[in-house]
Amino acid sequence: MRLADARKDHYRKLAKDQGLRARSAYKLQQLNDSYHLLKKGSKVIDLGCAPGGWLQIATRLVGATGKVVGIDLKPVEPVVGAVIMQGNIEDPEMKVRISETLGGKADVLLSDLAPNVSGVWDIDHARQISLTQTALQFGGTVLKVGGSAIFKVFEGDMLDDLKAELKQNFGKVQLSKPSASRQESSELYVVCMDFRHNTSQ
Ligand SMILES: C[S@@+](CC[C@H](N)C(=O)[O-])C[C@H]1O[C@@H](n2cnc3c(N)ncnc32)[C@H](O)[C@@H]1O
């Protein structure tokens, strides 16, 4: 078995043993082990939350005093401690509903959003970047000044421009590849800290 397949199998088995819905849950756990963005009491929004792996990790990390709201196009089985909405992040109504449900601005915005892949690299890369830009705009209205965000991205020629855009909005921007993310995949996470301004104002 190739090393990459063995690692994938390892996380899949671990997720099953630990009652986690998706291997991807370990990506958030590992990112948080490195950056400590989600803390007890944090208010968190999870964009593209199905099937709920990140929600499971986020609710554990923020505890009973925190709040987690997730949204996805697809239905998601309930996760104890999270409020889940079915909808499109491109729908302005969803921003309002999420803010109302959260009861204030978020400390952390999570985006593991992934478009339906066409298999044509340029198209998929452009869709992913566009989804991340929508997530960033979403952050502009829902994220606290000083807050943090994690955005899933894919390597490609539009990534530098996206990073530049993120740097205009956050004091610190770092690329990270958690070991639970397949090494042969071009997936990366942009970890952003110290949200500077509210782009909606
Ligand atoms: C990789 S999955 C997320 C996995 C999740 N973090 C977990 O651990 O279970 C990406 C999700 O993004 C969602 N998505 C893509 N575009 C969306 C949109 N415009 N609005 C809401 N959700 C979207 C997809 O439906 C998909 O479920």
Coordinates of C-alpha atoms and ligand atoms in Angstrom, one line a residue:
M1 CA 0.0 0.0 0.0
R2 CA 1.3 3.5 -0.8
L3 CA 2.1 5.7 2.1
A4 CA -0.6 8.2 1.1
D5 CA -3.3 5.4 1.0
A6 CA -2.1 4.1 4.3
R7 CA -2.4 7.5 5.9
K8 CA -5.9 8.0 4.5
D9 CA -6.9 4.6 5.8
H10 CA -5.5 5.4 9.2
Y11 CA -7.6 8.5 9.6
R12 CA -10.7 6.9 8.2
K13 CA -10.4 4.0 10.7
L14 CA -9.6 6.4 13.5
A15 CA -12.7 8.5 12.6
K16 CA -14.8 5.4 12.7
D17 CA -13.4 4.2 16.0
Q18 CA -13.8 7.7 17.6
G19 CA -17.4 8.3 16.3
L20 CA -16.4 11.1 14.0
R21 CA -18.4 11.5 10.8
A22 CA -15.5 12.4 8.5
R23 CA -11.7 12.0 8.2
S24 CA -11.7 15.8 7.7
A25 CA -12.4 16.2 11.4
Y26 CA -8.7 15.6 12.1
K27 CA -7.7 18.5 9.8
L28 CA -9.5 20.9 12.1
Q29 CA -8.2 19.3 15.2
Q30 CA -4.6 19.5 13.9
L31 CA -5.0 23.1 12.7
N32 CA -6.3 24.0 16.1
D33 CA -3.5 22.1 17.9
S34 CA -1.1 24.4 16.0
Y35 CA -3.0 27.7 16.1
H36 CA -5.4 27.5 19.1
L37 CA -8.1 29.5 17.5
L38 CA -11.1 27.7 19.0
K39 CA -11.3 28.1 22.7
K40 CA -13.8 27.4 25.5
G41 CA -16.6 30.0 25.0
S42 CA -15.8 30.8 21.4
K43 CA -18.6 31.7 18.9
V44 CA -17.9 29.8 15.7
I45 CA -19.5 29.7 12.2
D46 CA -18.8 26.7 10.0
L47 CA -19.4 27.2 6.3
G48 CA -19.9 24.0 4.3
C49 CA -20.4 21.9 7.4
A50 CA -21.7 18.6 5.9
P51 CA -21.5 15.8 7.0
G52 CA -20.5 17.4 10.4
G53 CA -16.9 16.3 11.2
W54 CA -15.7 19.9 11.8
L55 CA -18.9 20.6 13.8
Q56 CA -18.1 17.6 16.1
I57 CA -14.6 19.0 16.8
A58 CA -15.7 22.6 17.1
T59 CA -18.4 21.8 19.6
R60 CA -16.0 19.9 21.8
L61 CA -13.4 22.7 21.7
V62 CA -15.8 25.6 22.5
G63 CA -17.7 23.6 25.2
A64 CA -21.0 24.4 26.8
T65 CA -20.2 28.1 27.1
G66 CA -19.5 28.5 23.3
K67 CA -21.7 28.5 20.3
V68 CA -21.4 26.8 16.9
V69 CA -23.6 27.5 13.9
G70 CA -23.1 25.5 10.7
I71 CA -24.5 25.9 7.2
D72 CA -24.4 23.6 4.1
L73 CA -26.4 23.1 0.9
K74 CA -26.9 19.5 2.1
P75 CA -28.9 18.3 5.1
V76 CA -26.7 17.4 8.1
E77 CA -27.6 15.0 10.9
P78 CA -27.9 16.9 14.2
V79 CA -24.7 17.5 16.2
V80 CA -25.1 18.0 20.0
G81 CA -24.2 21.6 20.8
A82 CA -24.4 22.9 17.2
V83 CA -27.2 24.8 15.3
I84 CA -27.3 23.6 11.7
M85 CA -28.9 25.4 8.8
Q86 CA -29.5 24.1 5.3
G87 CA -28.8 26.8 2.7
N88 CA -26.5 28.6 0.3
I89 CA -23.8 30.9 1.7
E90 CA -24.4 33.0 -1.4
D91 CA -27.9 33.8 -0.2
P92 CA -27.7 37.2 1.8
E93 CA -30.6 36.0 3.9
M94 CA -28.4 33.3 5.4
K95 CA -26.0 35.9 6.8
V96 CA -28.8 37.5 8.7
R97 CA -30.1 34.2 10.0
I98 CA -26.7 33.0 11.1
S99 CA -25.9 36.3 12.9
E100 CA -29.2 36.2 14.6
T101 CA -28.7 32.6 15.7
L102 CA -25.2 33.2 16.9
G103 CA -26.4 36.2 18.9
G104 CA -23.6 38.5 18.0
K105 CA -20.4 38.4 16.0
A106 CA -18.2 35.3 15.6
D107 CA -14.8 34.8 17.1
V108 CA -13.9 32.2 14.4
L109 CA -15.1 31.6 10.9
L110 CA -14.4 28.2 9.4
S111 CA -14.7 27.5 5.7
D112 CA -14.1 23.9 4.4
L113 CA -16.3 24.8 1.4
A114 CA -15.7 22.7 -1.7
P115 CA -17.5 23.1 -5.0
N116 CA -18.8 20.2 -7.0
V117 CA -15.7 19.2 -9.0
S118 CA -15.9 19.2 -12.8
G119 CA -12.5 17.5 -13.2
V120 CA -11.2 20.4 -15.2
W121 CA -8.5 21.9 -13.0
D122 CA -8.7 25.6 -14.0
I123 CA -12.5 25.6 -13.6
D124 CA -12.4 23.8 -10.2
H125 CA -9.6 26.1 -9.0
A126 CA -11.5 29.2 -10.0
R127 CA -14.7 27.9 -8.4
Q128 CA -12.9 27.2 -5.1
I129 CA -11.3 30.6 -5.1
S130 CA -14.7 32.3 -5.8
L131 CA -16.3 30.3 -2.9
T132 CA -13.5 31.4 -0.6
Q133 CA -14.1 35.0 -1.7
T134 CA -17.8 34.6 -0.8
A135 CA -16.8 33.2 2.5
L136 CA -14.5 36.2 3.1
Q137 CA -17.3 38.6 2.3
F138 CA -19.5 36.5 4.7
G139 CA -16.8 37.0 7.3
G140 CA -16.9 40.8 6.7
T141 CA -20.3 41.0 8.3
V142 CA -20.2 38.2 10.8
L143 CA -16.7 38.2 12.2
K144 CA -15.5 40.2 15.2
V145 CA -12.7 42.6 14.8
G146 CA -9.7 40.7 16.1
G147 CA -11.3 37.4 15.1
S148 CA -9.8 34.5 13.2
A149 CA -10.7 32.4 10.2
I150 CA -9.6 29.2 8.4
F151 CA -10.3 28.9 4.7
K152 CA -9.8 25.7 2.6
V153 CA -8.0 26.5 -0.7
F154 CA -6.3 24.7 -3.5
E155 CA -2.9 25.5 -4.9
G156 CA -3.0 27.3 -8.2
D157 CA -2.3 30.5 -10.0
M158 CA -5.1 32.4 -8.3
L159 CA -3.9 31.6 -4.8
D160 CA -1.4 34.5 -4.6
D161 CA -4.1 37.1 -5.4
L162 CA -6.5 35.5 -2.8
K163 CA -3.7 35.6 -0.2
A164 CA -3.1 39.3 -0.9
E165 CA -6.9 39.9 -0.5
L166 CA -6.8 38.0 2.8
K167 CA -3.8 40.1 4.0
Q168 CA -5.9 43.3 3.5
N169 CA -8.4 41.9 5.9
F170 CA -6.3 40.1 8.5
G171 CA -3.2 41.0 10.5
K172 CA -1.6 37.6 10.1
V173 CA -2.1 35.1 7.2
Q174 CA -0.4 31.7 7.1
L175 CA -0.7 28.7 4.8
S176 CA -0.9 25.3 6.6
K177 CA -1.2 21.7 5.5
P178 CA -2.4 19.4 8.3
S179 CA -1.1 15.9 8.1
A180 CA -4.7 14.5 7.9
S181 CA -4.9 16.3 4.5
R182 CA -3.8 13.9 1.8
Q183 CA -0.2 14.9 0.8
E184 CA -0.8 14.3 -2.9
S185 CA -3.8 16.6 -2.8
S186 CA -3.3 20.3 -3.6
E187 CA -5.6 21.2 -0.7
L188 CA -4.2 23.7 1.8
Y189 CA -5.7 25.8 4.6
V190 CA -5.2 29.6 5.0
V191 CA -5.2 30.4 8.7
C192 CA -6.0 34.1 9.2
M193 CA -5.7 35.9 12.5
D194 CA -6.5 39.4 13.8
F195 CA -9.4 40.4 11.5
R196 CA -9.0 44.1 10.9
H197 CA -12.1 45.6 9.6
N198 CA -15.7 45.0 8.7
T199 CA -15.9 45.0 4.9
S200 CA -19.7 45.6 5.1
Q201 CA -19.2 49.0 6.6
Ligands
LIG1 C1 -15.4 19.1 2.2 S1 -17.1 19.3 2.6 C2 -17.0 19.9 4.2 C3 -16.6 18.8 5.2 C4 -16.9 19.2 6.7 N1 -15.9 20.2 7.1 C5 -16.8 18.1 7.6 O1 -15.8 17.9 8.3 O2 -17.7 17.3 7.7 C6 -17.6 20.7 1.7 C7 -19.0 21.2 1.8 O3 -19.2 22.5 1.2 C8 -20.6 22.5 0.8 N2 -20.8 23.7 0.0 C9 -20.3 24.0 -1.2 N3 -20.8 25.1 -1.7 C10 -21.7 25.6 -0.8 C11 -22.5 26.8 -0.7 N4 -22.5 27.7 -1.7 N5 -23.2 27.0 0.4 C12 -23.2 26.1 1.4 N6 -22.4 25.0 1.4 C13 -21.7 24.7 0.3 C14 -20.8 21.2 0.1 O4 -22.2 20.9 0.1 C15 -20.0 20.2 1.0 O5 -20.8 19.6 1.9

